[in-house]
Amino acid sequence: MKQAIKCVIGLKQDSIKDLVERRKRDFKSMGKKKDSDIFKELCFCLLTANYTAEGGIRIQKKIGDGFLMFSEKQLAKELKALGHRFPNVRASYIVEARKHLDGLTETIGSMSPMDLREWLVANVKGLGYKESSHFMRNIGLEDVAIVDLHIVDFLVNYGVVDRPKTMTPKRYLEIEEKLRKIGFAAEMSLSELDLYMWYCETGKILK
């Protein structure tokens, strides 16, 4: 774990620090927006499951308010035309999630981060721990970890964890706790730590 901590501290002293800080400000500002904007960010996170962040960003920009108003059939058609791997399933998830649109910011503000994540997993079809954490990070909540393949690769490469055969909720929380210890030692929130680790593995800072 010491080498992993040394790596992220080194990155924090690099030129990408300014980019990370800008992205953190973007996340904080997103958390202050209205229900419809927060919902579109939720749709982005539904799209990225078993897909790519780059693809999700591209589709989010193209569809925009269509997430709020397209029929399931129309949305599936648009997703297919834009190259999403699972257009029909993702369209159904997004349309079903609209029942949470009104009052979404109030719901988010009424719970602790851990309770909110459990609520998202239980109530928004298509969101597991990873996708729920991704959504929460993107709206400015910093105390949850996005345990995706890149983060697992980073931790495995530095000997922090063994590669899990399956990502159960229990295993997810165990890995999150490891990340929390690294973040504490590096004086970073889990949100900030994720950006540096993701950059280490991909050379990119996305969202």
PDB file of C-alpha atoms in Angstrom:
ATOM      1  CA  MET A   1       0.000   0.000   0.000  1.00  0.00           C
ATOM      2  CA  LYS A   2       2.911   2.375   0.661  1.00  0.00           C
ATOM      3  CA  GLN A   3       3.886   2.386  -3.030  1.00  0.00           C
ATOM      4  CA  ALA A   4       0.301   3.119  -4.059  1.00  0.00           C
ATOM      5  CA  ILE A   5       0.214   6.054  -1.644  1.00  0.00           C
ATOM      6  CA  LYS A   6       3.558   7.315  -2.957  1.00  0.00           C
ATOM      7  CA  CYS A   7       2.268   7.118  -6.527  1.00  0.00           C
ATOM      8  CA  VAL A   8      -0.875   9.197  -5.956  1.00  0.00           C
ATOM      9  CA  ILE A   9       0.992  11.770  -3.843  1.00  0.00           C
ATOM     10  CA  GLY A  10       3.489  12.096  -6.702  1.00  0.00           C
ATOM     11  CA  LEU A  11       0.659  12.669  -9.180  1.00  0.00           C
ATOM     12  CA  LYS A  12      -0.814  15.341  -6.906  1.00  0.00           C
ATOM     13  CA  GLN A  13       2.420  17.264  -7.283  1.00  0.00           C
ATOM     14  CA  ASP A  14       2.285  16.923 -11.080  1.00  0.00           C
ATOM     15  CA  SER A  15       0.807  19.230 -13.706  1.00  0.00           C
ATOM     16  CA  ILE A  16      -2.504  17.333 -13.719  1.00  0.00           C
ATOM     17  CA  LYS A  17      -3.360  18.754 -10.284  1.00  0.00           C
ATOM     18  CA  ASP A  18      -4.997  21.816 -11.880  1.00  0.00           C
ATOM     19  CA  LEU A  19      -7.128  19.602 -14.126  1.00  0.00           C
ATOM     20  CA  VAL A  20      -8.222  17.486 -11.147  1.00  0.00           C
ATOM     21  CA  GLU A  21      -9.134  20.618  -9.198  1.00  0.00           C
ATOM     22  CA  ARG A  22     -11.196  21.914 -12.141  1.00  0.00           C
ATOM     23  CA  ARG A  23     -13.042  18.619 -12.389  1.00  0.00           C
ATOM     24  CA  LYS A  24     -13.783  18.680  -8.651  1.00  0.00           C
ATOM     25  CA  ARG A  25     -15.265  22.172  -9.036  1.00  0.00           C
ATOM     26  CA  ASP A  26     -17.394  20.875 -11.930  1.00  0.00           C
ATOM     27  CA  PHE A  27     -18.755  18.109  -9.703  1.00  0.00           C
ATOM     28  CA  LYS A  28     -19.574  20.533  -6.869  1.00  0.00           C
ATOM     29  CA  SER A  29     -21.365  22.868  -9.274  1.00  0.00           C
ATOM     30  CA  MET A  30     -23.394  19.973 -10.736  1.00  0.00           C
ATOM     31  CA  GLY A  31     -24.675  19.148  -7.261  1.00  0.00           C
ATOM     32  CA  LYS A  32     -26.287  22.608  -7.037  1.00  0.00           C
ATOM     33  CA  LYS A  33     -28.292  22.292 -10.257  1.00  0.00           C
ATOM     34  CA  LYS A  34     -31.987  21.551 -10.735  1.00  0.00           C
ATOM     35  CA  ASP A  35     -33.673  18.141 -10.758  1.00  0.00           C
ATOM     36  CA  SER A  36     -33.611  17.781 -14.563  1.00  0.00           C
ATOM     37  CA  ASP A  37     -29.852  18.370 -14.796  1.00  0.00           C
ATOM     38  CA  ILE A  38     -29.165  15.979 -11.916  1.00  0.00           C
ATOM     39  CA  PHE A  39     -31.384  13.399 -13.624  1.00  0.00           C
ATOM     40  CA  LYS A  40     -29.439  13.706 -16.887  1.00  0.00           C
ATOM     41  CA  GLU A  41     -26.277  12.975 -14.922  1.00  0.00           C
ATOM     42  CA  LEU A  42     -28.005   9.911 -13.490  1.00  0.00           C
ATOM     43  CA  CYS A  43     -28.766   8.844 -17.077  1.00  0.00           C
ATOM     44  CA  PHE A  44     -25.089   9.245 -17.967  1.00  0.00           C
ATOM     45  CA  CYS A  45     -24.155   6.840 -15.170  1.00  0.00           C
ATOM     46  CA  LEU A  46     -26.813   4.364 -16.294  1.00  0.00           C
ATOM     47  CA  LEU A  47     -25.286   4.479 -19.773  1.00  0.00           C
ATOM     48  CA  THR A  48     -21.692   3.885 -18.681  1.00  0.00           C
ATOM     49  CA  ALA A  49     -22.364   0.512 -17.013  1.00  0.00           C
ATOM     50  CA  ASN A  50     -20.578  -2.110 -19.147  1.00  0.00           C
ATOM     51  CA  TYR A  51     -19.828   0.650 -21.635  1.00  0.00           C
ATOM     52  CA  THR A  52     -17.287   3.501 -21.697  1.00  0.00           C
ATOM     53  CA  ALA A  53     -17.156   6.901 -20.036  1.00  0.00           C
ATOM     54  CA  GLU A  54     -16.204   8.483 -23.365  1.00  0.00           C
ATOM     55  CA  GLY A  55     -19.200   6.891 -25.055  1.00  0.00           C
ATOM     56  CA  GLY A  56     -21.512   7.952 -22.248  1.00  0.00           C
ATOM     57  CA  ILE A  57     -20.287  11.560 -22.444  1.00  0.00           C
ATOM     58  CA  ARG A  58     -20.794  11.644 -26.213  1.00  0.00           C
ATOM     59  CA  ILE A  59     -24.317  10.224 -25.983  1.00  0.00           C
ATOM     60  CA  GLN A  60     -25.259  12.484 -23.073  1.00  0.00           C
ATOM     61  CA  LYS A  61     -24.326  15.552 -25.131  1.00  0.00           C
ATOM     62  CA  LYS A  62     -26.257  14.321 -28.176  1.00  0.00           C
ATOM     63  CA  ILE A  63     -29.471  13.325 -26.419  1.00  0.00           C
ATOM     64  CA  GLY A  64     -29.646  16.088 -23.804  1.00  0.00           C
ATOM     65  CA  ASP A  65     -33.249  16.787 -22.845  1.00  0.00           C
ATOM     66  CA  GLY A  66     -34.337  13.664 -24.719  1.00  0.00           C
ATOM     67  CA  PHE A  67     -33.568  11.809 -21.503  1.00  0.00           C
ATOM     68  CA  LEU A  68     -36.491  13.693 -19.981  1.00  0.00           C
ATOM     69  CA  MET A  69     -39.069  13.369 -22.753  1.00  0.00           C
ATOM     70  CA  PHE A  70     -38.347  10.661 -25.349  1.00  0.00           C
ATOM     71  CA  SER A  71     -40.540   7.583 -25.311  1.00  0.00           C
ATOM     72  CA  GLU A  72     -38.744   4.348 -24.479  1.00  0.00           C
ATOM     73  CA  LYS A  73     -38.923   3.292 -28.136  1.00  0.00           C
ATOM     74  CA  GLN A  74     -37.551   6.613 -29.381  1.00  0.00           C
ATOM     75  CA  LEU A  75     -34.813   6.662 -26.759  1.00  0.00           C
ATOM     76  CA  ALA A  76     -33.749   3.106 -27.641  1.00  0.00           C
ATOM     77  CA  LYS A  77     -33.623   4.116 -31.307  1.00  0.00           C
ATOM     78  CA  GLU A  78     -31.411   7.106 -30.514  1.00  0.00           C
ATOM     79  CA  LEU A  79     -29.097   5.043 -28.307  1.00  0.00           C
ATOM     80  CA  LYS A  80     -28.736   2.428 -31.024  1.00  0.00           C
ATOM     81  CA  ALA A  81     -27.960   5.065 -33.653  1.00  0.00           C
ATOM     82  CA  LEU A  82     -25.310   6.537 -31.359  1.00  0.00           C
ATOM     83  CA  GLY A  83     -23.642   3.150 -30.916  1.00  0.00           C
ATOM     84  CA  HIS A  84     -24.584   2.130 -27.378  1.00  0.00           C
ATOM     85  CA  ARG A  85     -24.093  -1.590 -26.742  1.00  0.00           C
ATOM     86  CA  PHE A  86     -27.409  -2.070 -24.924  1.00  0.00           C
ATOM     87  CA  PRO A  87     -29.882   0.478 -26.322  1.00  0.00           C
ATOM     88  CA  ASN A  88     -33.101  -1.300 -25.379  1.00  0.00           C
ATOM     89  CA  VAL A  89     -32.189  -2.162 -21.794  1.00  0.00           C
ATOM     90  CA  ARG A  90     -30.676   1.250 -21.060  1.00  0.00           C
ATOM     91  CA  ALA A  91     -33.706   3.018 -22.550  1.00  0.00           C
ATOM     92  CA  SER A  92     -35.994   1.012 -20.276  1.00  0.00           C
ATOM     93  CA  TYR A  93     -33.865   1.838 -17.215  1.00  0.00           C
ATOM     94  CA  ILE A  94     -33.868   5.572 -18.014  1.00  0.00           C
ATOM     95  CA  VAL A  95     -37.616   5.747 -18.634  1.00  0.00           C
ATOM     96  CA  GLU A  96     -38.315   3.819 -15.429  1.00  0.00           C
ATOM     97  CA  ALA A  97     -35.978   6.108 -13.463  1.00  0.00           C
ATOM     98  CA  ARG A  98     -38.103   9.132 -14.429  1.00  0.00           C
ATOM     99  CA  LYS A  99     -40.429   8.322 -11.541  1.00  0.00           C
ATOM    100  CA  HIS A 100     -37.670   9.715  -9.286  1.00  0.00           C
ATOM    101  CA  LEU A 101     -37.101  12.894 -11.337  1.00  0.00           C
ATOM    102  CA  ASP A 102     -39.314  15.303  -9.398  1.00  0.00           C
ATOM    103  CA  GLY A 103     -37.767  15.999  -6.040  1.00  0.00           C
ATOM    104  CA  LEU A 104     -34.498  14.222  -6.888  1.00  0.00           C
ATOM    105  CA  THR A 105     -32.315  16.932  -5.356  1.00  0.00           C
ATOM    106  CA  GLU A 106     -34.465  16.879  -2.208  1.00  0.00           C
ATOM    107  CA  THR A 107     -34.090  13.105  -1.955  1.00  0.00           C
ATOM    108  CA  ILE A 108     -30.325  13.380  -2.359  1.00  0.00           C
ATOM    109  CA  GLY A 109     -30.055  16.085   0.271  1.00  0.00           C
ATOM    110  CA  SER A 110     -32.110  14.173   2.822  1.00  0.00           C
ATOM    111  CA  MET A 111     -29.714  11.229   3.256  1.00  0.00           C
ATOM    112  CA  SER A 112     -26.177  10.508   4.340  1.00  0.00           C
ATOM    113  CA  PRO A 113     -23.893   9.361   1.478  1.00  0.00           C
ATOM    114  CA  MET A 114     -24.001   5.734   2.580  1.00  0.00           C
ATOM    115  CA  ASP A 115     -27.784   5.735   2.928  1.00  0.00           C
ATOM    116  CA  LEU A 116     -28.160   7.487  -0.418  1.00  0.00           C
ATOM    117  CA  ARG A 117     -26.083   4.865  -2.167  1.00  0.00           C
ATOM    118  CA  GLU A 118     -28.178   2.085  -0.684  1.00  0.00           C
ATOM    119  CA  TRP A 119     -31.324   3.948  -1.768  1.00  0.00           C
ATOM    120  CA  LEU A 120     -30.031   4.321  -5.333  1.00  0.00           C
ATOM    121  CA  VAL A 121     -29.127   0.636  -5.579  1.00  0.00           C
ATOM    122  CA  ALA A 122     -32.524  -0.393  -4.228  1.00  0.00           C
ATOM    123  CA  ASN A 123     -34.670   2.080  -6.167  1.00  0.00           C
ATOM    124  CA  VAL A 124     -32.990   2.854  -9.508  1.00  0.00           C
ATOM    125  CA  LYS A 125     -32.913  -0.187 -11.752  1.00  0.00           C
ATOM    126  CA  GLY A 126     -29.554  -0.520 -13.493  1.00  0.00           C
ATOM    127  CA  LEU A 127     -27.499   1.076 -10.721  1.00  0.00           C
ATOM    128  CA  GLY A 128     -25.199  -1.061  -8.601  1.00  0.00           C
ATOM    129  CA  TYR A 129     -22.662   0.206  -6.074  1.00  0.00           C
ATOM    130  CA  LYS A 130     -20.223   1.299  -8.775  1.00  0.00           C
ATOM    131  CA  GLU A 131     -22.727   3.229 -10.885  1.00  0.00           C
ATOM    132  CA  SER A 132     -24.391   4.760  -7.820  1.00  0.00           C
ATOM    133  CA  SER A 133     -20.995   5.884  -6.521  1.00  0.00           C
ATOM    134  CA  HIS A 134     -20.151   7.308  -9.947  1.00  0.00           C
ATOM    135  CA  PHE A 135     -23.355   9.342  -9.957  1.00  0.00           C
ATOM    136  CA  MET A 136     -22.776  10.571  -6.413  1.00  0.00           C
ATOM    137  CA  ARG A 137     -19.204  11.621  -7.186  1.00  0.00           C
ATOM    138  CA  ASN A 138     -20.361  13.481 -10.306  1.00  0.00           C
ATOM    139  CA  ILE A 139     -22.792  15.580  -8.266  1.00  0.00           C
ATOM    140  CA  GLY A 140     -20.175  16.551  -5.712  1.00  0.00           C
ATOM    141  CA  LEU A 141     -20.374  13.866  -3.010  1.00  0.00           C
ATOM    142  CA  GLU A 142     -16.806  12.906  -2.192  1.00  0.00           C
ATOM    143  CA  ASP A 143     -16.940  10.078   0.331  1.00  0.00           C
ATOM    144  CA  VAL A 144     -17.712   7.094  -1.907  1.00  0.00           C
ATOM    145  CA  ALA A 145     -15.392   5.102  -4.171  1.00  0.00           C
ATOM    146  CA  ILE A 146     -15.960   4.100  -7.793  1.00  0.00           C
ATOM    147  CA  VAL A 147     -14.481   0.612  -7.829  1.00  0.00           C
ATOM    148  CA  ASP A 148     -14.257   0.021 -11.577  1.00  0.00           C
ATOM    149  CA  LEU A 149     -11.833  -2.112 -13.592  1.00  0.00           C
ATOM    150  CA  HIS A 150      -9.214   0.647 -13.822  1.00  0.00           C
ATOM    151  CA  ILE A 151      -9.186   1.191 -10.066  1.00  0.00           C
ATOM    152  CA  VAL A 152      -8.987  -2.555  -9.433  1.00  0.00           C
ATOM    153  CA  ASP A 153      -6.089  -2.780 -11.911  1.00  0.00           C
ATOM    154  CA  PHE A 154      -4.270  -0.013 -10.033  1.00  0.00           C
ATOM    155  CA  LEU A 155      -4.752  -1.711  -6.673  1.00  0.00           C
ATOM    156  CA  VAL A 156      -3.763  -5.131  -8.004  1.00  0.00           C
ATOM    157  CA  ASN A 157      -0.643  -3.717  -9.674  1.00  0.00           C
ATOM    158  CA  TYR A 158       0.478  -2.214  -6.355  1.00  0.00           C
ATOM    159  CA  GLY A 159      -0.348  -5.349  -4.375  1.00  0.00           C
ATOM    160  CA  VAL A 160      -3.096  -3.698  -2.350  1.00  0.00           C
ATOM    161  CA  VAL A 161      -5.777  -6.271  -3.238  1.00  0.00           C
ATOM    162  CA  ASP A 162      -6.102  -9.568  -5.081  1.00  0.00           C
ATOM    163  CA  ARG A 163      -8.193  -9.379  -8.218  1.00  0.00           C
ATOM    164  CA  PRO A 164     -11.764 -10.328  -7.239  1.00  0.00           C
ATOM    165  CA  LYS A 165     -13.400 -13.121  -9.216  1.00  0.00           C
ATOM    166  CA  THR A 166     -16.764 -11.418  -8.755  1.00  0.00           C
ATOM    167  CA  MET A 167     -17.609  -7.996  -7.342  1.00  0.00           C
ATOM    168  CA  THR A 168     -20.097  -8.702  -4.577  1.00  0.00           C
ATOM    169  CA  PRO A 169     -21.367  -5.837  -2.391  1.00  0.00           C
ATOM    170  CA  LYS A 170     -19.226  -7.161   0.467  1.00  0.00           C
ATOM    171  CA  ARG A 171     -16.099  -7.216  -1.695  1.00  0.00           C
ATOM    172  CA  TYR A 172     -16.888  -3.755  -3.044  1.00  0.00           C
ATOM    173  CA  LEU A 173     -17.059  -2.324   0.478  1.00  0.00           C
ATOM    174  CA  GLU A 174     -13.814  -4.089   1.454  1.00  0.00           C
ATOM    175  CA  ILE A 175     -12.000  -2.524  -1.504  1.00  0.00           C
ATOM    176  CA  GLU A 176     -13.578   0.842  -0.757  1.00  0.00           C
ATOM    177  CA  GLU A 177     -12.152   0.658   2.745  1.00  0.00           C
ATOM    178  CA  LYS A 178      -8.665   0.031   1.303  1.00  0.00           C
ATOM    179  CA  LEU A 179      -9.124   3.099  -0.894  1.00  0.00           C
ATOM    180  CA  ARG A 180     -10.274   5.097   2.113  1.00  0.00           C
ATOM    181  CA  LYS A 181      -7.001   4.255   3.904  1.00  0.00           C
ATOM    182  CA  ILE A 182      -4.953   5.302   0.863  1.00  0.00           C
ATOM    183  CA  GLY A 183      -6.934   8.526   0.600  1.00  0.00           C
ATOM    184  CA  PHE A 184      -6.437   9.292   4.297  1.00  0.00           C
ATOM    185  CA  ALA A 185      -2.680   8.746   4.002  1.00  0.00           C
ATOM    186  CA  ALA A 186      -2.492  10.872   0.842  1.00  0.00           C
ATOM    187  CA  GLU A 187      -4.798  13.546   2.309  1.00  0.00           C
ATOM    188  CA  MET A 188      -7.348  13.113  -0.492  1.00  0.00           C
ATOM    189  CA  SER A 189     -11.065  12.497  -0.605  1.00  0.00           C
ATOM    190  CA  LEU A 190     -12.179   9.287  -2.312  1.00  0.00           C
ATOM    191  CA  SER A 191     -13.436  11.423  -5.197  1.00  0.00           C
ATOM    192  CA  GLU A 192     -10.059  13.076  -5.705  1.00  0.00           C
ATOM    193  CA  LEU A 193      -8.201   9.794  -5.266  1.00  0.00           C
ATOM    194  CA  ASP A 194     -10.314   8.205  -7.982  1.00  0.00           C
ATOM    195  CA  LEU A 195      -9.350  10.901 -10.501  1.00  0.00           C
ATOM    196  CA  TYR A 196      -5.636  10.449  -9.844  1.00  0.00           C
ATOM    197  CA  MET A 197      -5.799   6.648  -9.964  1.00  0.00           C
ATOM    198  CA  TRP A 198      -7.892   6.741 -13.138  1.00  0.00           C
ATOM    199  CA  TYR A 199      -5.313   9.034 -14.713  1.00  0.00           C
ATOM    200  CA  CYS A 200      -2.528   6.677 -13.651  1.00  0.00           C
ATOM    201  CA  GLU A 201      -4.233   3.773 -15.444  1.00  0.00           C
ATOM    202  CA  THR A 202      -5.652   5.571 -18.517  1.00  0.00           C
ATOM    203  CA  GLY A 203      -3.796   8.840 -18.949  1.00  0.00           C
ATOM    204  CA  LYS A 204      -7.155  10.655 -18.892  1.00  0.00           C
ATOM    205  CA  ILE A 205      -9.256  12.758 -16.562  1.00  0.00           C
ATOM    206  CA  LEU A 206     -12.922  12.360 -17.504  1.00  0.00           C
ATOM    207  CA  LYS A 207     -15.954  12.227 -15.228  1.00  0.00           C
TER     208      LYS A 207
END
